[in-house]
Coordinates of C-alpha atoms in Angstrom, one line a residue:
Chain O
M1 CA -16.6 39.1 11.9
T2 CA -14.8 36.2 13.6
E3 CA -14.8 34.4 10.3
A4 CA -13.0 37.2 8.6
A5 CA -10.5 37.3 11.5
T6 CA -9.6 33.6 11.2
L7 CA -9.3 33.9 7.4
T8 CA -6.9 36.7 7.4
S9 CA -4.7 35.4 10.3
N10 CA -4.0 32.2 8.4
K11 CA -1.7 31.6 5.6
T12 CA -2.8 29.9 2.4
L13 CA -2.7 26.1 2.5
L14 CA -3.9 25.3 -1.0
S15 CA -4.0 27.5 -4.0
V16 CA -5.5 26.6 -7.3
N17 CA -4.4 28.9 -10.1
N18 CA -6.4 29.2 -13.3
I19 CA -6.7 25.5 -14.0
E20 CA -8.3 24.1 -17.1
V21 CA -9.5 20.5 -17.2
I22 CA -10.3 18.5 -20.3
Y23 CA -11.8 15.0 -20.2
D24 CA -11.0 12.5 -22.9
H25 CA -9.0 15.2 -24.8
V26 CA -12.2 16.9 -26.0
I27 CA -14.6 17.8 -23.2
L28 CA -13.6 21.1 -21.6
V29 CA -15.0 21.0 -18.1
L30 CA -13.1 23.6 -16.1
K31 CA -12.3 26.9 -17.9
G32 CA -9.9 28.5 -15.6
V33 CA -10.7 28.0 -12.0
S34 CA -8.8 29.8 -9.3
L35 CA -9.3 29.4 -5.6
E36 CA -7.5 29.6 -2.3
V37 CA -8.0 27.7 0.9
P38 CA -6.5 29.1 4.1
E39 CA -4.9 26.9 6.7
Q40 CA -7.6 25.6 9.1
G41 CA -10.4 27.1 7.1
I42 CA -13.6 25.6 5.8
V43 CA -14.1 26.6 2.2
A44 CA -17.3 25.7 0.3
L45 CA -17.4 25.1 -3.4
L46 CA -21.0 25.8 -4.5
G47 CA -22.9 25.5 -7.7
A48 CA -25.5 23.4 -9.6
N49 CA -25.0 20.0 -11.2
G50 CA -22.3 20.0 -13.8
A51 CA -20.8 23.3 -12.7
G52 CA -17.4 21.6 -12.1
K53 CA -17.3 21.2 -8.3
T54 CA -16.4 17.5 -8.3
T55 CA -13.9 18.0 -11.2
T56 CA -12.2 20.8 -9.2
L57 CA -11.8 18.5 -6.2
K58 CA -10.6 15.6 -8.3
A59 CA -8.1 17.9 -10.1
I60 CA -6.7 18.7 -6.7
S61 CA -6.6 15.1 -5.4
N62 CA -5.5 13.9 -8.8
L63 CA -8.2 11.3 -9.1
L64 CA -8.9 12.8 -12.6
R65 CA -6.4 10.7 -14.4
A66 CA -8.2 7.5 -13.6
E67 CA -11.2 9.1 -15.3
R68 CA -9.3 10.1 -18.4
G69 CA -9.3 13.7 -17.3
D70 CA -6.3 16.0 -17.6
I71 CA -5.2 19.4 -16.2
T72 CA -4.1 21.2 -19.4
K73 CA -3.5 24.7 -17.9
G74 CA -2.7 26.3 -14.6
S75 CA -1.2 25.0 -11.5
I76 CA -2.1 23.7 -8.0
E77 CA 0.0 24.4 -5.0
F78 CA -0.2 22.9 -1.5
E79 CA 2.0 24.4 1.2
G80 CA 3.7 26.4 -1.5
K81 CA 4.7 23.4 -3.6
R82 CA 3.4 22.3 -6.9
I83 CA 1.2 19.1 -6.5
D84 CA -0.4 18.7 -9.9
T85 CA 2.1 16.1 -11.0
L86 CA 1.8 13.9 -7.9
T87 CA -0.2 10.7 -7.8
S88 CA -3.1 10.5 -5.5
A89 CA -1.1 8.1 -3.3
Q90 CA 1.7 10.7 -2.9
L91 CA -0.9 13.4 -2.2
V92 CA -2.4 11.3 0.6
Q93 CA 1.0 11.1 2.1
Q94 CA 1.4 14.9 1.8
G95 CA -1.8 15.2 3.7
V96 CA -4.5 15.9 1.1
I97 CA -7.3 13.3 0.9
Q98 CA -10.6 13.3 -0.9
V99 CA -13.9 11.9 0.4
M100 CA -15.7 11.1 -2.8
E101 CA -19.2 11.9 -3.7
G102 CA -21.6 9.0 -2.9
R103 CA -19.4 7.7 0.0
H104 CA -17.7 4.9 -1.9
C105 CA -17.2 2.6 1.1
F106 CA -15.6 -0.8 0.5
E107 CA -18.9 -2.7 0.7
H108 CA -17.5 -6.1 1.6
L109 CA -15.1 -4.9 4.2
T110 CA -16.2 -4.3 7.8
V111 CA -16.6 -0.8 9.1
E112 CA -13.3 -1.1 11.0
E113 CA -11.5 -2.5 8.0
N114 CA -12.7 0.4 6.0
L115 CA -11.3 2.8 8.5
L116 CA -8.0 0.9 8.5
T117 CA -7.6 1.1 4.8
G118 CA -7.4 4.9 5.3
A119 CA -4.2 4.3 7.2
Y120 CA -2.7 2.4 4.2
T121 CA 0.0 5.0 3.4
R122 CA 1.0 5.5 7.0
R123 CA 4.3 4.2 8.3
D124 CA 4.1 5.3 12.0
G125 CA 3.2 1.9 13.4
N126 CA 0.1 0.1 14.8
A127 CA 0.0 1.9 18.1
A128 CA -0.5 5.3 16.4
I129 CA -3.0 3.9 14.0
N130 CA -5.0 2.3 16.8
R131 CA -5.0 5.6 18.7
D132 CA -6.5 7.4 15.6
L133 CA -9.0 4.6 15.3
E134 CA -10.3 5.4 18.8
L135 CA -10.3 9.1 17.9
V136 CA -12.5 8.4 14.9
Y137 CA -14.8 6.3 17.1
S138 CA -15.0 9.2 19.5
Y139 CA -16.2 11.5 16.8
F140 CA -18.6 8.9 15.3
P141 CA -19.6 6.6 18.2
R142 CA -22.2 4.9 16.0
L143 CA -19.3 3.4 14.0
K144 CA -17.9 1.8 17.1
K145 CA -21.1 0.0 17.7
R146 CA -21.2 -1.3 14.1
N147 CA -17.5 -1.9 13.7
R148 CA -17.9 -5.5 12.7
A149 CA -20.7 -4.9 10.2
Q150 CA -20.1 -5.1 6.5
A151 CA -20.0 -1.5 5.3
G152 CA -22.4 -2.3 2.4
Y153 CA -25.1 -3.1 4.9
T154 CA -24.8 0.1 6.9
S155 CA -27.1 3.1 6.4
G156 CA -26.3 6.0 4.2
G157 CA -25.4 8.2 7.1
E158 CA -23.2 5.6 8.6
Q159 CA -21.5 5.2 5.3
Q160 CA -20.8 8.9 5.1
M161 CA -19.3 8.7 8.5
V162 CA -17.2 5.7 7.4
A163 CA -16.0 7.6 4.4
I164 CA -15.0 10.7 6.5
G165 CA -13.5 8.5 9.2
R166 CA -11.5 6.6 6.6
A167 CA -10.1 9.8 5.3
L168 CA -9.2 10.9 8.9
M169 CA -7.2 7.7 9.4
S170 CA -4.6 9.1 6.9
R171 CA -3.9 12.0 9.3
P172 CA -4.8 14.6 6.7
K173 CA -4.0 18.3 6.8
M174 CA -6.8 18.8 4.4
I175 CA -9.9 16.9 3.4
L176 CA -11.6 17.4 0.1
L177 CA -15.2 16.6 0.9
D178 CA -17.5 16.0 -2.0
E179 CA -21.2 16.4 -1.5
P180 CA -21.4 15.1 2.1
S181 CA -25.2 15.8 2.3
M182 CA -26.1 13.7 -0.7
G183 CA -29.0 11.5 -0.1
L184 CA -29.1 12.0 3.7
A185 CA -31.9 13.1 5.9
P186 CA -31.6 16.8 7.1
Q187 CA -30.9 15.7 10.6
L188 CA -28.0 13.5 9.5
V189 CA -26.7 16.3 7.3
E190 CA -26.6 18.6 10.3
E191 CA -24.8 15.9 12.3
I192 CA -22.2 15.4 9.6
F193 CA -21.5 19.1 9.2
E194 CA -21.4 19.5 13.0
N195 CA -18.6 16.9 13.0
V196 CA -16.8 18.7 10.1
A197 CA -16.8 21.9 12.3
R198 CA -15.6 20.0 15.3
L199 CA -12.8 18.3 13.3
N200 CA -11.8 21.7 11.9
R201 CA -11.8 23.3 15.4
D202 CA -10.3 20.5 17.5
E203 CA -8.1 18.6 15.1
G204 CA -7.1 21.5 12.9
V205 CA -8.2 19.8 9.7
T206 CA -8.8 22.1 6.7
F207 CA -11.8 21.4 4.6
L208 CA -12.7 22.2 1.0
L209 CA -16.2 21.0 0.5
A210 CA -18.4 20.8 -2.6
E211 CA -22.0 21.2 -1.8
Q212 CA -25.3 21.7 -3.6
N213 CA -27.0 22.5 -0.3
T214 CA -25.9 26.1 -0.3
N215 CA -27.7 26.9 2.8
I216 CA -26.0 24.5 5.1
A217 CA -22.6 24.9 3.4
L218 CA -22.6 28.6 4.0
R219 CA -23.6 28.2 7.6
Y220 CA -20.5 26.1 8.4
A221 CA -18.0 27.4 5.9
N222 CA -16.1 30.6 6.4
H223 CA -15.5 31.3 2.7
G224 CA -17.4 30.3 -0.5
Y225 CA -16.8 30.0 -4.2
I226 CA -19.7 29.7 -6.6
L227 CA -19.0 27.8 -9.8
E228 CA -21.1 28.0 -13.0
N229 CA -20.2 26.2 -16.2
G230 CA -16.6 25.6 -15.1
R231 CA -15.9 29.1 -14.0
V232 CA -15.8 30.8 -10.6
V233 CA -18.5 33.5 -10.9
L234 CA -18.6 34.7 -7.4
D235 CA -16.6 34.4 -4.2
G236 CA -16.5 35.9 -0.8
S237 CA -16.8 35.2 2.9
A238 CA -19.7 33.0 3.9
A239 CA -21.4 36.0 5.6
E240 CA -21.1 38.1 2.4
L241 CA -22.4 35.4 0.2
R242 CA -25.4 34.7 2.5
E243 CA -26.4 38.4 2.1
N244 CA -25.7 38.6 -1.6
T245 CA -29.0 39.1 -3.5
D246 CA -27.9 36.8 -6.4
V247 CA -27.0 34.0 -4.1
K248 CA -30.2 34.4 -2.2
E249 CA -32.2 34.4 -5.4
F250 CA -30.5 31.5 -7.2
Y251 CA -29.0 29.3 -4.5
L252 CA -30.8 29.9 -1.3
G253 CA -34.3 30.3 -2.9
I254 CA -35.1 33.4 -0.9
S255 CA -36.7 36.1 -3.1
E256 CA -37.0 39.7 -2.3
G257 CA -40.1 41.1 -3.8
Q258 CA -41.6 39.5 -6.8
R259 CA -40.2 36.4 -8.5
I260 CA -37.9 36.9 -11.4
N261 CA -39.1 35.6 -14.8
F262 CA -36.9 32.8 -16.2
R263 CA -36.0 34.8 -19.3
D264 CA -34.9 37.7 -17.1
V265 CA -32.9 35.3 -15.0
K266 CA -30.8 34.1 -17.9
H267 CA -30.1 37.6 -19.1
Y268 CA -29.3 38.7 -15.6
R269 CA -26.9 35.9 -15.1
R270 CA -25.0 36.6 -18.2
R271 CA -24.4 40.2 -17.2
K272 CA -23.3 39.1 -13.7
R273 CA -20.5 36.8 -14.8
W274 CA -16.8 37.4 -14.1
L275 CA -17.3 39.2 -10.8
T276 CA -13.9 38.2 -9.5
Chain Q
M1 CA -17.7 -50.0 -0.2
T2 CA -14.0 -49.6 -0.4
F3 CA -14.4 -49.2 -4.1
F4 CA -16.8 -46.3 -3.6
I5 CA -14.4 -44.6 -1.1
E6 CA -11.6 -45.1 -3.5
V7 CA -13.6 -43.4 -6.3
V8 CA -14.6 -40.5 -4.0
L9 CA -11.0 -40.1 -2.8
S10 CA -9.5 -40.1 -6.2
G11 CA -12.2 -37.6 -7.2
L12 CA -11.3 -35.4 -4.3
M13 CA -7.7 -35.4 -5.2
A14 CA -8.3 -34.7 -8.9
G15 CA -10.6 -31.9 -7.7
V16 CA -7.8 -30.3 -5.7
M17 CA -5.8 -30.2 -8.9
Y18 CA -8.6 -28.2 -10.5
S19 CA -8.8 -26.0 -7.5
L20 CA -5.2 -25.1 -7.8
V21 CA -5.8 -23.6 -11.2
A22 CA -9.1 -22.0 -10.2
L23 CA -7.4 -20.3 -7.3
G24 CA -5.3 -18.2 -9.6
F25 CA -8.4 -17.0 -11.4
V26 CA -10.1 -16.1 -8.1
L27 CA -7.2 -14.0 -6.9
I28 CA -7.0 -11.8 -10.0
F29 CA -10.7 -11.6 -10.4
K30 CA -11.1 -10.5 -6.8
A31 CA -8.6 -7.8 -7.0
S32 CA -9.2 -6.4 -10.4
G33 CA -12.4 -7.8 -11.8
I34 CA -10.4 -9.2 -14.6
F35 CA -11.2 -12.7 -15.8
N36 CA -7.7 -13.8 -16.6
F37 CA -7.9 -16.2 -19.5
A38 CA -4.1 -16.6 -19.4
Q39 CA -4.1 -18.3 -16.0
G40 CA -3.8 -21.8 -17.5
V41 CA -1.0 -20.6 -19.8
M42 CA 0.7 -19.0 -16.8
A43 CA 0.8 -22.4 -15.1
L44 CA 2.3 -23.9 -18.2
F45 CA 4.8 -21.1 -18.5
A46 CA 5.8 -21.5 -14.9
A47 CA 6.3 -25.2 -15.3
L48 CA 8.3 -24.8 -18.5
T49 CA 10.5 -22.2 -16.9
L50 CA 11.1 -24.5 -13.9
V51 CA 12.0 -27.5 -16.1
G52 CA 14.1 -25.3 -18.4
L53 CA 16.1 -23.8 -15.5
M54 CA 16.8 -27.3 -14.2
E55 CA 17.6 -28.9 -17.5
K56 CA 19.3 -26.2 -19.5
F57 CA 21.1 -24.4 -16.7
G58 CA 21.5 -27.3 -14.3
F59 CA 20.0 -25.5 -11.4
P60 CA 19.3 -27.5 -8.3
I61 CA 15.6 -27.8 -7.4
W62 CA 15.4 -25.2 -4.8
L63 CA 17.2 -22.6 -6.9
A64 CA 15.1 -23.4 -9.9
I65 CA 11.9 -22.8 -7.8
I66 CA 13.2 -19.5 -6.5
G67 CA 14.3 -18.6 -10.0
T68 CA 10.9 -19.4 -11.4
I69 CA 9.2 -17.4 -8.7
A70 CA 11.4 -14.5 -9.6
V71 CA 10.5 -14.9 -13.3
M72 CA 6.7 -14.9 -12.4
I73 CA 7.1 -11.8 -10.4
A74 CA 9.0 -10.1 -13.2
L75 CA 6.2 -11.2 -15.5
A76 CA 3.6 -9.7 -13.2
W77 CA 5.5 -6.4 -13.3
L78 CA 5.8 -6.6 -17.0
I79 CA 2.1 -7.3 -17.5
E80 CA 1.2 -4.3 -15.3
R81 CA 3.6 -2.1 -17.2
V82 CA 2.7 -3.1 -20.7
M83 CA -0.9 -4.1 -20.5
L84 CA -3.0 -3.2 -17.4
R85 CA -1.6 0.3 -16.9
H86 CA -3.0 1.4 -20.3
L87 CA -6.4 -0.2 -19.8
V88 CA -7.4 1.5 -16.6
N89 CA -11.1 2.2 -16.4
Q90 CA -11.9 0.1 -19.5
E91 CA -14.8 -2.3 -19.8
P92 CA -14.2 -5.7 -18.3
I93 CA -14.6 -7.3 -21.7
I94 CA -11.7 -5.3 -23.1
L95 CA -9.5 -6.5 -20.2
F96 CA -10.6 -10.0 -20.9
M97 CA -9.6 -9.7 -24.5
A98 CA -6.3 -8.4 -23.4
T99 CA -5.7 -11.5 -21.3
I100 CA -6.6 -13.7 -24.3
G101 CA -3.8 -11.9 -26.1
L102 CA -1.6 -12.4 -23.1
A103 CA -2.3 -16.1 -23.3
Y104 CA -1.0 -16.3 -26.8
V105 CA 2.1 -14.2 -26.1
L106 CA 3.0 -16.4 -23.1
E107 CA 2.5 -19.6 -25.0
G108 CA 4.7 -18.3 -27.8
M109 CA 7.3 -17.1 -25.4
G110 CA 7.4 -20.5 -23.7
D111 CA 7.8 -22.2 -27.0
I112 CA 10.6 -20.0 -28.1
L113 CA 12.5 -20.0 -24.8
W114 CA 12.1 -23.6 -23.8
G115 CA 11.1 -25.6 -26.9
S116 CA 7.8 -27.4 -27.5
D117 CA 8.6 -31.0 -26.7
V118 CA 7.0 -32.7 -23.8
K119 CA 9.3 -32.5 -20.7
V120 CA 9.4 -34.7 -17.6
L121 CA 9.2 -32.7 -14.4
D122 CA 10.8 -34.6 -11.6
L123 CA 11.1 -32.7 -8.3
G124 CA 11.3 -35.8 -6.2
I125 CA 7.6 -35.6 -5.3
P126 CA 6.7 -39.1 -4.3
Q127 CA 5.0 -41.0 -7.1
G128 CA 2.9 -44.1 -7.4
A129 CA 0.4 -45.6 -5.0
S130 CA 0.6 -45.1 -1.3
D131 CA 1.6 -48.4 0.2
W132 CA 0.5 -47.5 3.6
M133 CA -3.1 -46.7 2.5
L134 CA -3.1 -49.9 0.4
D135 CA -1.9 -52.1 3.3
S136 CA -4.0 -50.7 6.1
F137 CA -7.2 -49.7 4.4
D138 CA -6.9 -51.5 1.1
I139 CA -7.5 -48.2 -0.7
Y140 CA -5.6 -47.2 -3.8
I141 CA -4.4 -43.6 -3.7
E142 CA -1.7 -41.7 -5.5
K143 CA 1.0 -40.2 -3.4
L144 CA 1.3 -37.3 -5.7
E145 CA -2.3 -36.5 -5.2
V146 CA -2.0 -36.5 -1.5
F147 CA 1.0 -34.3 -1.8
A148 CA -1.0 -31.9 -4.0
A149 CA -3.8 -31.8 -1.5
V150 CA -1.5 -31.0 1.3
T151 CA 0.2 -28.3 -0.7
A152 CA -3.2 -26.8 -1.7
A153 CA -4.2 -26.8 2.0
I154 CA -1.1 -24.9 3.0
L155 CA -1.4 -22.5 0.1
V156 CA -5.0 -21.7 1.0
A157 CA -4.2 -21.2 4.7
F158 CA -1.4 -18.9 3.7
L159 CA -3.7 -16.9 1.3
A160 CA -6.5 -16.7 3.9
V161 CA -4.2 -15.2 6.5
F162 CA -2.6 -12.9 3.8
F163 CA -6.0 -11.6 2.7
Q164 CA -7.7 -11.2 6.1
K165 CA -4.9 -10.1 8.4
T166 CA -2.3 -8.1 6.6
R167 CA -2.3 -4.5 5.5
I168 CA -1.7 -5.4 1.9
G169 CA -4.4 -8.1 2.0
R170 CA -6.9 -5.5 3.2
A171 CA -5.8 -3.2 0.4
L172 CA -6.3 -6.0 -2.1
R173 CA -9.8 -6.5 -0.9
A174 CA -10.4 -2.8 -0.9
V175 CA -9.3 -2.5 -4.5
A176 CA -11.6 -5.4 -5.4
D177 CA -14.5 -3.6 -4.0
D178 CA -14.0 -0.1 -5.3
H179 CA -11.0 1.0 -7.5
Q180 CA -11.8 4.7 -7.2
A181 CA -12.2 4.7 -3.4
A182 CA -9.0 2.7 -3.1
L183 CA -7.2 5.3 -5.2
S184 CA -8.7 8.1 -3.0
V185 CA -7.2 6.7 0.2
G186 CA -3.8 6.4 -1.4
I187 CA -3.6 2.8 -2.4
S188 CA -1.6 2.6 -5.6
L189 CA -3.4 0.4 -8.1
H190 CA -0.2 -0.3 -9.9
T191 CA 1.5 -1.8 -6.9
I192 CA -1.6 -3.8 -6.0
W193 CA -1.8 -5.3 -9.5
V194 CA 1.8 -6.3 -9.5
I195 CA 1.3 -8.0 -6.1
V196 CA -1.9 -9.8 -7.2
W197 CA -0.4 -11.0 -10.5
S198 CA 2.7 -12.1 -8.7
V199 CA 0.7 -14.1 -6.2
A200 CA -1.4 -15.6 -9.1
G201 CA 1.9 -16.4 -10.8
I202 CA 3.1 -18.3 -7.8
V203 CA -0.2 -20.2 -7.5
A204 CA 0.2 -20.9 -11.2
L205 CA 3.6 -22.3 -10.5
V206 CA 2.3 -24.6 -7.8
A207 CA -0.5 -25.8 -10.2
G208 CA 2.1 -26.2 -13.0
I209 CA 4.3 -28.3 -10.7
M210 CA 1.5 -30.6 -9.7
W211 CA 0.1 -31.0 -13.2
G212 CA 3.5 -31.3 -14.7
S213 CA 4.5 -34.0 -12.3
K214 CA 1.4 -35.9 -13.1
S215 CA 1.3 -35.8 -16.8
G216 CA 4.5 -34.2 -18.0
V217 CA 5.0 -30.5 -19.0
Q218 CA 3.3 -30.2 -22.3
F219 CA 1.4 -27.5 -24.1
S220 CA -2.0 -29.1 -23.5
L221 CA -1.4 -28.1 -19.9
S222 CA -2.8 -24.7 -20.8
L223 CA -6.2 -26.3 -21.5
I224 CA -6.7 -27.2 -17.8
A225 CA -7.8 -23.6 -17.5
L226 CA -11.0 -24.8 -19.2
K227 CA -11.6 -27.3 -16.4
A228 CA -11.2 -24.5 -13.9
L229 CA -14.1 -22.6 -15.4
P230 CA -16.9 -24.8 -14.1
V231 CA -15.1 -24.9 -10.8
L232 CA -15.3 -21.1 -10.6
I233 CA -18.9 -21.1 -11.6
L234 CA -19.7 -23.6 -8.9
G235 CA -17.6 -22.0 -6.2
G236 CA -18.1 -18.4 -7.1
F237 CA -15.6 -16.2 -8.8
T238 CA -14.6 -14.2 -5.8
S239 CA -14.2 -16.9 -3.1
V240 CA -11.0 -18.7 -2.3
P241 CA -12.7 -21.4 -0.3
G242 CA -15.2 -21.6 -3.1
A243 CA -12.5 -22.5 -5.6
I244 CA -11.3 -25.3 -3.3
I245 CA -14.7 -26.8 -2.5
G246 CA -16.0 -26.2 -6.1
G247 CA -13.0 -28.1 -7.3
M248 CA -13.6 -31.0 -5.0
I249 CA -17.3 -31.2 -5.9
I250 CA -16.5 -31.3 -9.5
G251 CA -13.7 -33.8 -9.0
V252 CA -15.9 -36.2 -7.0
G253 CA -18.9 -35.6 -9.2
E254 CA -17.0 -36.5 -12.3
K255 CA -15.5 -39.7 -11.0
V256 CA -18.7 -40.9 -9.3
A257 CA -20.8 -40.1 -12.4
E258 CA -18.2 -41.8 -14.6
V259 CA -18.1 -45.0 -12.6
Y260 CA -21.7 -45.4 -11.6
V261 CA -23.7 -43.6 -14.3
G262 CA -21.2 -43.9 -17.2
P263 CA -22.0 -47.5 -18.1
F264 CA -25.6 -46.7 -18.7
V265 CA -25.0 -43.9 -21.2
G266 CA -21.9 -45.3 -22.9
G267 CA -19.3 -43.7 -20.7
A268 CA -17.1 -40.6 -21.1
I269 CA -19.3 -38.6 -18.7
E270 CA -16.1 -37.3 -17.1
N271 CA -15.5 -35.0 -20.0
W272 CA -18.7 -33.1 -19.9
F273 CA -20.1 -33.6 -16.4
A274 CA -18.4 -30.5 -15.0
Y275 CA -19.9 -28.3 -17.7
M276 CA -23.4 -29.6 -17.2
L277 CA -23.1 -29.0 -13.5
A278 CA -21.9 -25.5 -14.2
L279 CA -24.8 -24.9 -16.4
V280 CA -27.2 -25.9 -13.7
F281 CA -25.5 -23.5 -11.3
L282 CA -25.7 -20.7 -13.8
L283 CA -29.4 -21.2 -14.0
F284 CA -30.2 -21.4 -10.3
R285 CA -27.3 -19.8 -8.4
P286 CA -25.3 -17.5 -10.7
Q287 CA -23.1 -16.2 -7.9
G288 CA -21.9 -19.7 -7.1
L289 CA -21.8 -21.4 -3.7
F290 CA -19.6 -18.9 -2.0
G291 CA -19.5 -15.9 -4.3
E292 CA -20.0 -12.5 -2.8
K293 CA -23.5 -11.4 -3.1
I294 CA -23.8 -8.1 -4.8
I295 CA -24.9 -5.8 -2.1
E296 CA -27.5 -3.5 -3.3
R297 CA -29.3 -0.9 -1.2
V298 CA -32.0 1.3 -2.2

């Protein structure tokens, strides 16, 4: 109920309108994806491997071009302005930053240097940057202890913290978080998501996160979109999705009654497309 | 004994000259993973431009140097625009091929612009033997080589501070580690590449000045790039100190081997010693003495 309340009271920060993405001029990956992220919301992008979650995030942050991908149809708006022609550097300056799947820390830089690269686009002076460095350390105290260690030698969980902290250093309005749970122990996943919730609540950062771990994503998000084969097949508030029988069956692994035969599943899915 | 010291010293100094060339390679390799085959030609091109500006346009030395630096920066910008920008995310071998092409283009351009005859580069760098060393220690040492060593030291100190302490330097190292992640935090690869190639161009200019003063500005200058290769293998492709120390080891090794081992095998060791040493290193320590270890975690 509170989730619904926060959703409706906020205006839309990001809206993706019917985008189509093609890689290498031939491979059609997104076939018309639309979604909206409200200001200060946490929105989850769910789906299996290859559904198009990462591509959607990269389309927004415009990291696509470096991978020979192109948005061929549709538009992306952030704070009411078109952003699909901006470079990723310009986007970071506007307040949209992506934390990539698989952390992607700068291995040979120390933890602190990694964090400081996040402030590359900022022009508000060292004092402000150092303040934010302390802020990041207050969220991730473990990083403070390891601030002189080369990032390549830190653990997976610490690297994920570095990646999120690095993004925070750019003072973002919105973080696109790709697969934060990847390869991490359940306890660490919980810790990461706990921090996402805190950052959202205390710093007012909006999150759009792609996750395969539907269960945890729906616990922390207030809205969810489910992607299949480059299309949004289902969306709704997190509470709704958690109760949806299809989501339970296919994404949460909770069956009601007997298990559904695989042949039935395929059939069933086909009929269930285009719900939105 | 003095003779031995003399041999070692002259080896050290020659090594510094190799290091100056190797340095340019390291910079570009670090920041973009490109092995820039054109580095030697860039040194030649810079030296040609410098001489050309002085001879054809009658620029004073300081203005000619500033002018050449401007030309090298413009060149870096052009290389990024015309070449690198279109090869984003391509295999390293493709980029390497592109730099081979660049080497020919630059060589041709240098030829057309400034002519192909051997030119004398006289910047007033002291020449000949150092009298002071000769008088007080009875050691023969070229003034030019001492000058080159001091210049190299200043250059390396400057680069070290630039890479370790500045925002741009940090961004350069970040790009070297992970292009994609650098993009994601808002570092513009285009800007970084222009900066790196400009710095490499300026280093090439320094190398060109030293080599040009030593043996005249001629097209065989571009071949010193080949001598830089074993230096890089020894020192590691990603290490600035490695390039310096690698250069010195090769310089000293060459001279000592030539003087003391040469007579037993009929001489001319100097020409192949560096490559043999590089081969040994490739067998036993492929990342070089100071190269970054590839960090792999499971």
